[in-house]
PDB file of C-alpha atoms in Angstrom:
ATOM      1  CA  UNK A  98      10.104  39.192  33.727  1.00 52.00           C
ATOM      2  CA  UNK A  99       7.487  36.822  32.610  1.00 53.00           C
ATOM      3  CA  UNK A 100       8.104  34.645  29.640  1.00 53.00           C
ATOM      4  CA  UNK A 101       5.266  33.256  27.974  1.00 56.00           C
ATOM      5  CA  UNK A 102       6.814  29.628  26.310  1.00 52.00           C
ATOM      6  CA  UNK A 103       4.551  27.575  24.214  1.00 49.00           C
ATOM      7  CA  UNK A 104       5.015  23.961  25.244  1.00 50.00           C
ATOM      8  CA  UNK A 105       6.535  22.075  22.504  1.00 49.00           C
ATOM      9  CA  UNK A 106       4.646  18.964  22.053  1.00 51.00           C
ATOM     10  CA  UNK A 107       6.593  16.000  20.260  1.00 54.00           C
ATOM     11  CA  UNK A 108       4.218  13.011  19.372  1.00 67.00           C
ATOM     12  CA  UNK A 109       5.794   9.680  19.343  1.00 82.00           C
ATOM     13  CA  UNK A 110       5.722   8.011  15.788  1.00 88.00           C
ATOM     14  CA  UNK A 111       2.795   5.645  15.251  1.00 94.00           C
ATOM     15  CA  UNK A 112       3.496   2.171  13.677  1.00 97.00           C
ATOM     16  CA  UNK A 113       0.258   0.225  12.748  1.00 98.00           C
ATOM     17  CA  UNK A 114       0.967  -3.443  12.167  1.00 98.00           C
ATOM     18  CA  UNK A 115      -1.432  -4.700   9.737  1.00 98.00           C
ATOM     19  CA  UNK A 116      -1.753  -7.830  11.851  1.00 98.00           C
ATOM     20  CA  UNK A 117      -3.341  -5.866  14.553  1.00 98.00           C
ATOM     21  CA  UNK A 118      -6.260  -4.890  12.149  1.00 98.00           C
ATOM     22  CA  UNK A 119      -6.929  -8.601  11.117  1.00 98.00           C
ATOM     23  CA  UNK A 120      -4.651  -9.379   8.229  1.00 98.00           C
ATOM     24  CA  UNK A 121      -3.628 -12.913   8.112  1.00 98.00           C
ATOM     25  CA  UNK A 122      -0.592 -12.748   5.653  1.00 97.00           C
ATOM     26  CA  UNK A 123      -0.834 -16.485   4.740  1.00 97.00           C
ATOM     27  CA  UNK A 124      -0.898 -15.410   0.779  1.00 94.00           C
ATOM     28  CA  UNK A 125      -4.438 -17.383   0.577  1.00 94.00           C
ATOM     29  CA  UNK A 126      -6.844 -15.197   2.751  1.00 96.00           C
ATOM     30  CA  UNK A 127      -8.023 -12.030   1.363  1.00 96.00           C
ATOM     31  CA  UNK A 128      -6.415  -9.289   3.540  1.00 98.00           C
ATOM     32  CA  UNK A 129      -8.043  -6.430   1.597  1.00 95.00           C
ATOM     33  CA  UNK A 130     -10.480  -4.984   4.236  1.00 96.00           C
ATOM     34  CA  UNK A 131      -7.936  -5.415   7.049  1.00 98.00           C
ATOM     35  CA  UNK A 132      -5.288  -3.598   5.051  1.00 97.00           C
ATOM     36  CA  UNK A 133      -7.963  -0.697   4.355  1.00 97.00           C
ATOM     37  CA  UNK A 134      -8.618  -0.545   8.382  1.00 98.00           C
ATOM     38  CA  UNK A 135      -4.810  -0.310   8.912  1.00 98.00           C
ATOM     39  CA  UNK A 136      -4.576   2.385   6.171  1.00 98.00           C
ATOM     40  CA  UNK A 137      -7.388   4.506   7.817  1.00 97.00           C
ATOM     41  CA  UNK A 138      -5.750   4.216  11.256  1.00 98.00           C
ATOM     42  CA  UNK A 139      -2.302   5.187   9.741  1.00 98.00           C
ATOM     43  CA  UNK A 140      -3.779   8.027   7.762  1.00 96.00           C
ATOM     44  CA  UNK A 141      -6.083   9.460  10.765  1.00 97.00           C
ATOM     45  CA  UNK A 142      -3.011   9.494  13.021  1.00 96.00           C
ATOM     46  CA  UNK A 143      -2.176  13.029  14.453  1.00 93.00           C
ATOM     47  CA  UNK A 144       1.393  11.881  15.229  1.00 94.00           C
ATOM     48  CA  UNK A 145       4.046  13.545  13.006  1.00 92.00           C
ATOM     49  CA  UNK A 146       5.043  10.262  11.469  1.00 95.00           C
ATOM     50  CA  UNK A 147       2.487   7.311  11.025  1.00 97.00           C
ATOM     51  CA  UNK A 148       3.732   3.935   9.628  1.00 97.00           C
ATOM     52  CA  UNK A 149       1.471   1.189   7.974  1.00 98.00           C
ATOM     53  CA  UNK A 150       3.620  -1.966   8.826  1.00 98.00           C
ATOM     54  CA  UNK A 151       3.797  -5.069   6.948  1.00 98.00           C
ATOM     55  CA  UNK A 152       5.806  -7.669   9.144  1.00 98.00           C
ATOM     56  CA  UNK A 153       8.471 -10.024   7.434  1.00 97.00           C
ATOM     57  CA  UNK A 154       7.808 -13.428   6.212  1.00 96.00           C
ATOM     58  CA  UNK A 155       4.187 -13.133   5.390  1.00 97.00           C
ATOM     59  CA  UNK A 156       2.392 -12.625   2.107  1.00 95.00           C
ATOM     60  CA  UNK A 157      -0.468 -10.421   2.258  1.00 97.00           C
ATOM     61  CA  UNK A 158      -3.134 -11.129  -0.610  1.00 95.00           C
ATOM     62  CA  UNK A 159      -4.959  -8.062  -1.551  1.00 93.00           C
ATOM     63  CA  UNK A 160      -7.409  -7.068  -4.323  1.00 91.00           C
ATOM     64  CA  UNK A 161      -7.385  -3.362  -5.731  1.00 90.00           C
ATOM     65  CA  UNK A 162      -6.611  -1.085  -2.752  1.00 91.00           C
ATOM     66  CA  UNK A 163      -7.196   2.632  -2.939  1.00 92.00           C
ATOM     67  CA  UNK A 164      -4.927   4.243  -0.183  1.00 95.00           C
ATOM     68  CA  UNK A 165      -6.331   7.682  -0.165  1.00 95.00           C
ATOM     69  CA  UNK A 166      -5.460  10.920   1.889  1.00 96.00           C
ATOM     70  CA  UNK A 167      -5.065  13.623   2.787  1.00 96.00           C
ATOM     71  CA  UNK A 168      -3.719  12.402   5.970  1.00 96.00           C
ATOM     72  CA  UNK A 169      -3.027  14.000   9.276  1.00 95.00           C
ATOM     73  CA  UNK A 170       0.566  12.992   9.791  1.00 94.00           C
ATOM     74  CA  UNK A 171       3.163  14.902   8.229  1.00 92.00           C
ATOM     75  CA  UNK A 172       5.055  11.698   6.957  1.00 93.00           C
ATOM     76  CA  UNK A 173       3.030   8.580   6.308  1.00 96.00           C
ATOM     77  CA  UNK A 174       5.059   5.358   5.580  1.00 97.00           C
ATOM     78  CA  UNK A 175       4.144   2.059   4.068  1.00 97.00           C
ATOM     79  CA  UNK A 176       6.808  -0.346   5.155  1.00 97.00           C
ATOM     80  CA  UNK A 177       6.458  -3.755   3.494  1.00 96.00           C
ATOM     81  CA  UNK A 178       9.018  -6.120   4.967  1.00 95.00           C
ATOM     82  CA  UNK A 179       6.646  -9.046   3.874  1.00 94.00           C
ATOM     83  CA  UNK A 180       5.153  -9.154   0.479  1.00 92.00           C
ATOM     84  CA  UNK A 181       2.115  -7.708  -0.880  1.00 94.00           C
ATOM     85  CA  UNK A 182       0.603  -9.774  -3.672  1.00 91.00           C
ATOM     86  CA  UNK A 183      -2.411  -9.913  -5.951  1.00 87.00           C
ATOM     87  CA  UNK A 184      -4.723 -12.572  -6.726  1.00 87.00           C
ATOM     88  CA  UNK A 185      -2.955 -15.434  -8.863  1.00 82.00           C
ATOM     89  CA  UNK A 186      -5.692 -15.377 -11.527  1.00 82.00           C
ATOM     90  CA  UNK A 187      -7.258 -12.460 -13.197  1.00 78.00           C
ATOM     91  CA  UNK A 188     -10.679 -14.192 -13.227  1.00 80.00           C
ATOM     92  CA  UNK A 189     -10.447 -14.001  -9.574  1.00 82.00           C
ATOM     93  CA  UNK A 190      -9.836 -10.240  -9.339  1.00 78.00           C
ATOM     94  CA  UNK A 191     -12.387  -8.468  -7.264  1.00 83.00           C
ATOM     95  CA  UNK A 192     -12.891  -4.596  -7.729  1.00 77.00           C
ATOM     96  CA  UNK A 193     -15.617  -1.980  -7.508  1.00 71.00           C
ATOM     97  CA  UNK A 194     -16.954  -0.264 -10.481  1.00 64.00           C
ATOM     98  CA  UNK A 195     -14.485   2.605 -10.003  1.00 67.00           C
ATOM     99  CA  UNK A 196     -11.309   0.839  -9.039  1.00 67.00           C
ATOM    100  CA  UNK A 197     -10.617  -1.814 -11.686  1.00 75.00           C
ATOM    101  CA  UNK A 198      -7.823  -0.042 -13.529  1.00 80.00           C
ATOM    102  CA  UNK A 199      -5.255  -0.086 -10.745  1.00 84.00           C
ATOM    103  CA  UNK A 200      -4.182  -2.734  -8.059  1.00 86.00           C
ATOM    104  CA  UNK A 201      -2.404  -0.382  -5.542  1.00 90.00           C
ATOM    105  CA  UNK A 202      -3.413   3.277  -5.849  1.00 91.00           C
ATOM    106  CA  UNK A 203      -2.019   6.051  -3.571  1.00 94.00           C
ATOM    107  CA  UNK A 204      -4.250   9.265  -4.019  1.00 95.00           C
ATOM    108  CA  UNK A 205      -4.182  12.777  -2.631  1.00 96.00           C
ATOM    109  CA  UNK A 206      -1.056  12.447  -0.422  1.00 95.00           C
ATOM    110  CA  UNK A 207       1.451  14.842   0.753  1.00 95.00           C
ATOM    111  CA  UNK A 208       4.263  13.095   2.204  1.00 93.00           C
ATOM    112  CA  UNK A 209       4.154   9.476   1.444  1.00 94.00           C
ATOM    113  CA  UNK A 210       7.071   7.078   1.423  1.00 95.00           C
ATOM    114  CA  UNK A 211       6.674   3.339   0.471  1.00 94.00           C
ATOM    115  CA  UNK A 212       9.211   0.644   0.525  1.00 94.00           C
ATOM    116  CA  UNK A 213       9.419  -3.376   0.207  1.00 92.00           C
ATOM    117  CA  UNK A 214       8.317  -6.071  -2.149  1.00 90.00           C
ATOM    118  CA  UNK A 215       4.965  -6.183  -4.086  1.00 88.00           C
ATOM    119  CA  UNK A 216       4.134  -9.071  -6.421  1.00 85.00           C
ATOM    120  CA  UNK A 217       1.415  -8.270  -8.743  1.00 76.00           C
ATOM    121  CA  UNK A 218       1.748 -11.780 -10.096  1.00 74.00           C
ATOM    122  CA  UNK A 219       1.443 -10.193 -13.511  1.00 68.00           C
ATOM    123  CA  UNK A 220       2.413 -13.074 -15.777  1.00 72.00           C
ATOM    124  CA  UNK A 221      -1.262 -14.190 -16.410  1.00 69.00           C
ATOM    125  CA  UNK A 222      -2.232 -10.729 -16.961  1.00 69.00           C
ATOM    126  CA  UNK A 223       0.571 -10.312 -19.613  1.00 68.00           C
ATOM    127  CA  UNK A 224      -0.603 -13.581 -21.423  1.00 72.00           C
ATOM    128  CA  UNK A 225      -4.019 -12.126 -21.840  1.00 68.00           C
ATOM    129  CA  UNK A 226      -5.271 -11.246 -25.521  1.00 66.00           C
ATOM    130  CA  UNK A 227      -4.798  -7.772 -26.603  1.00 58.00           C
ATOM    131  CA  UNK A 228      -8.034  -5.536 -25.916  1.00 55.00           C
ATOM    132  CA  UNK A 229      -8.534  -7.103 -22.523  1.00 58.00           C
ATOM    133  CA  UNK A 230      -8.415  -4.620 -19.867  1.00 68.00           C
ATOM    134  CA  UNK A 231      -5.192  -4.899 -17.747  1.00 73.00           C
ATOM    135  CA  UNK A 232      -4.853  -2.792 -14.561  1.00 78.00           C
ATOM    136  CA  UNK A 233      -1.728  -1.107 -13.625  1.00 80.00           C
ATOM    137  CA  UNK A 234       0.088  -2.484 -10.750  1.00 82.00           C
ATOM    138  CA  UNK A 235       0.926   0.731  -8.914  1.00 87.00           C
ATOM    139  CA  UNK A 236      -0.348   4.282  -9.327  1.00 90.00           C
ATOM    140  CA  UNK A 237       0.181   7.388  -7.475  1.00 92.00           C
ATOM    141  CA  UNK A 238      -2.007  10.269  -8.530  1.00 93.00           C
ATOM    142  CA  UNK A 239      -2.862  13.896  -7.187  1.00 95.00           C
ATOM    143  CA  UNK A 240      -0.033  13.609  -4.733  1.00 95.00           C
ATOM    144  CA  UNK A 241       3.362  15.544  -3.736  1.00 95.00           C
ATOM    145  CA  UNK A 242       6.248  14.773  -1.822  1.00 94.00           C
ATOM    146  CA  UNK A 243       6.196  11.141  -2.720  1.00 94.00           C
ATOM    147  CA  UNK A 244       9.214   8.564  -1.951  1.00 93.00           C
ATOM    148  CA  UNK A 245       9.402   5.250  -3.342  1.00 90.00           C
ATOM    149  CA  UNK A 246      12.488   4.092  -1.835  1.00 89.00           C
ATOM    150  CA  UNK A 247      13.819   0.483  -2.057  1.00 87.00           C
ATOM    151  CA  UNK A 248      10.539  -0.465  -3.649  1.00 86.00           C
ATOM    152  CA  UNK A 249      10.688  -3.893  -5.506  1.00 84.00           C
ATOM    153  CA  UNK A 250       7.898  -5.009  -7.689  1.00 81.00           C
ATOM    154  CA  UNK A 251       8.439  -8.478  -9.435  1.00 72.00           C
ATOM    155  CA  UNK A 252       7.321 -11.974 -10.087  1.00 58.00           C
ATOM    156  CA  UNK A 253       9.430 -14.903 -11.434  1.00 48.00           C
ATOM    157  CA  UNK A 254      10.052 -13.502 -14.825  1.00 44.00           C
ATOM    158  CA  UNK A 255      10.038  -9.526 -14.457  1.00 47.00           C
ATOM    159  CA  UNK A 256      11.568  -7.660 -11.397  1.00 46.00           C
ATOM    160  CA  UNK A 257      11.757  -3.987 -11.067  1.00 48.00           C
ATOM    161  CA  UNK A 258      13.621  -1.911  -8.531  1.00 46.00           C
ATOM    162  CA  UNK A 259      12.947   1.604  -7.541  1.00 45.00           C
TER     163      UNK A 259
END
C-alpha cells in the first residue's frame, strides 16, 4: 500500500523588533520610517503568525502611520510593550497630503491584534479652537477579524482602556 502524505509545514512565528529596523525609542527622534520598515517586514512575512514588537522601557515617536494590508500571515500582532507617542506640538505634525486625518491607521487587514500603550499627547489638540482639523488618534478601516486587547490610549488627563 502506497500512502501519499502531504508534508505538514509549520512555520515558526516571526517577531520583528522595531529596534532591528532602526527605531531608537528615546521619545525624541522620529521613528516613523523605522516603524514603517518593521511593519513591511511583518506584513510580508509568510509565517502563520507575525508580530511587530515594541520593547519595554522605550518611547517611540511617530508621525501619522498607515499600516496597510493585506498581509501574508494569518495573524498579525502589534505588541506595544513600550509606548508609541505623537509629536508634542500640533505644529510639528508631519503628514502627507492623504494621511493628515489619522495618527495611527490600520487598513485592509484580516486578522490583526493590537495591544499596548499609545499616547497621542492629545491635550494640545483638544485645546485648539473649533474649526481646526484635529486628527483621529486611531482608526481601523476596511478590515475584519480585528482584536484590540489590553490597548491603553492616554495622556495625563484622559486614559481609555480597550
